[in-house]
Phi, psi and omega in degrees: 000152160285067220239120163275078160285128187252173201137126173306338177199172142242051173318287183162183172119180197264345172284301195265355143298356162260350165279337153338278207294321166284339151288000178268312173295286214300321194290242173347316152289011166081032173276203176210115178223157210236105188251141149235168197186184196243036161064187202160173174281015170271350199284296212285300200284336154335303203279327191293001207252001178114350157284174182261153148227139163256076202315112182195107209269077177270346171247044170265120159289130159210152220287342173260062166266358187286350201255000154269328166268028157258335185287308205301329186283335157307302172319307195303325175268015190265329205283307180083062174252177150009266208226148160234171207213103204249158180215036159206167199274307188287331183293307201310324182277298184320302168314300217282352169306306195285323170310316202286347198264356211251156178307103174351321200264325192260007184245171183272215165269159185230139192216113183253155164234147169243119200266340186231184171255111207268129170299143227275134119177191190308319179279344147313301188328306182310339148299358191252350178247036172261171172292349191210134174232121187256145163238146194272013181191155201289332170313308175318292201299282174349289171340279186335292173303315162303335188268300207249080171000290179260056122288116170312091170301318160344299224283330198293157145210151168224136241210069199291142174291152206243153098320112166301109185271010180269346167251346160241098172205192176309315186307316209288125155230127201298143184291168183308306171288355176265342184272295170338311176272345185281283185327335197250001162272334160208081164307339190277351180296315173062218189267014188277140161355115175251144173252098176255120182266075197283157150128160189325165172300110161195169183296316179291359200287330177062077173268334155339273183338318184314314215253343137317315160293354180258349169303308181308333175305294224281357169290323179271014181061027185253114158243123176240181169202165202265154196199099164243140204267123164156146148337158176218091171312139186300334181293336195299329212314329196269342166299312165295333209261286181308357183254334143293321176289348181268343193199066174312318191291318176336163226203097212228091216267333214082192154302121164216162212231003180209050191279355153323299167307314198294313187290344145222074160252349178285166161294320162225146167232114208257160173230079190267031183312165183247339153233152201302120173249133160359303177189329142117091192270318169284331153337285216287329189296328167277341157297332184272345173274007172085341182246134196280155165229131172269129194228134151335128180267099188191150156057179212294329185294329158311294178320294188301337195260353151312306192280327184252321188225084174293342178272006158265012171273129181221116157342108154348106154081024179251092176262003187279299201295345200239346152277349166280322170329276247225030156252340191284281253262294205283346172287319196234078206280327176283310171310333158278340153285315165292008167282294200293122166251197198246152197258132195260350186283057199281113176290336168272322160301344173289319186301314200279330146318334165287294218289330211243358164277299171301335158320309207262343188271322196276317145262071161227143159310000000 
């Protein structure tokens, strides 16, 4: 087969690690797969593993998008590929426009994922219009189906996001020289416990919640401390800088490239979004490193923590409940890490479930 992937950048995030991972499957089962994108610091490792990228700022709006999508039906019909597989809403109308315009006989198959739960409306919808709709979580599918009437449940498949357990499981310890520079990189941490928050600087993420709940720890004479891991957008900026003045000892590292290390030296890692997210892909990466999480029961984060660590689910907006977590995880830190069990959310079961969806497409009329 031929696999086309759309997407806007390759940057980072849990979309384009997972176009990776399937361009990676594709590579190896001897297919030929091909992304486009306006590129990222993701690109190199793309190309080394043996896909094409394709430079293309398919996901900006602007008024000539009508001129992309006459560019792109053109591509598609020089390339003759499979299958294309769109995983974001603007790449996604540019595809599936130029697909619908093209001689029946001559296009491939079209397969979209709803990687989020997307505000309702026509311009969502279009995630909703492959010949194949992967949803990464049963919240998802749900979603999906509920908001858009004529989506076809045949058309759903759901496809839970994956882990490498060859980078992630219990065994894995950060080398000597990465503990040397993280320490000599935050002295103020010293030997205390870390509480860890991954994701970007943004409101939902629920760093309020964060910092409430670790005041209440430090009400109880448990010093731990707080460490949040993510990026920050310059509209954001000012919201993080008030969020350090509310909780100065908090511990605000930025972009890192290396939250795998960081989660497992913590002790806990919390998932306070404040809406329901799609499926919590660091939930499940720090439970497969052995270190438990308190997480909101609500959306895909839910779902993972049902299944792999139920006694980390705490009632939405519970900062009493999600600091009794985690006076729990710290009292007793080897018992609580020997709680987290091992899991079926297998990143070579995601691939091969992709790959057998572009299969099933490719002998159907």
């Amino acid at each position: 087969m031929k696999v086309v992937q759309v997407l806007p950048a390759l940057d980072g995030g849990g979309v384009e690690q997972g176009t990776l991972e399937i361009a990676r499957a594709l590579v190896r089962a001897g297919h030929e797969s091909i992304v486009v994108s306006n590129g990222g610091r993701l690109v190199d490792t793309l190309t080394d593993e043996g896909s094409r990228h394709v430079a293309w700022n398919i996901g900006r709006k602007r008024p000539s998008i009508a001129f992309d999508v006459r560019r792109f039906r053109r591509w598609l019909d020089q390339e003759h590929p499979d299958v294309v597989h769109a995983r974001s809403r603007l790449p996604a109308w540019v595809a599936w426009l130029a697909w619908r315009r093209m001689a029946p006989a001559a296009r491939p198959r079209f397969v979209t994922t709803v990687h989020g739960l997307y505000t309702v409306n026509r311009y969502s919808a279009v995630m909703t219009r492959g010949e194949r709709v992967i949803a990464v979580s049963e919240t998802a599918r749900r979603y999906a189906l509920g908001n858009y009437p004529g989506l076809d449940a045949d058309r759903v498949v759901r496809i839970y996001r994956g882990v490498d357990a060859t980078r992630f499981n219990k065994g894995f310890r950060p080398s000597v020289d990465w503990l040397r520079r993280w320490r000599a990189a935050y002295p103020a941490l010293g030997d205390r416990p870390m509480v860890v928050l991954p994701g970007r600087i943004t409101r939902l993420k629920g760093h309020a919640d964060f910092i409430a709940a670790m005041t209440n720890l430090r009400a109880r004479g448990i010093d731990a401390v707080g460490v949040v891991v993510g990026g920050v957008e310059s509209k954001h900026r000012s919201y993080q800088e008030a969020l350090a003045k509310r909780a100065p000892d908090l511990v605000f590292t930025g972009h890192r490239s290396d939250v795998r290390e960081i989660m497992a030296q913590a002790a806990a890692v919390v998932s306070l979004s404040t809406h329901p997210e799609s499926f919590g892909r660091t939930v499940l990466e720090a439970l497969s490193l052995g270190t438990p999480v308190i997480g909101y029961d609500h959306g895909g984060v839910g779902e993972i923590l049902a299944t792999v660590y139920p006694e980390g689910r705490v009632p939405v907006g519970d900062h009493a409940g999600v600091a009794d977590g985690l006076a729990s995880i710290l009292a007793d830190r080897r018992a609580a890490c020997q709680a987290v069990c091992d899991h079926d959310f297998d990143v070579g079961r995601m691939c091969a479930e992709t790959m057998a969806v572009y299969a099933e497409l490719g002998r159907a009329p």
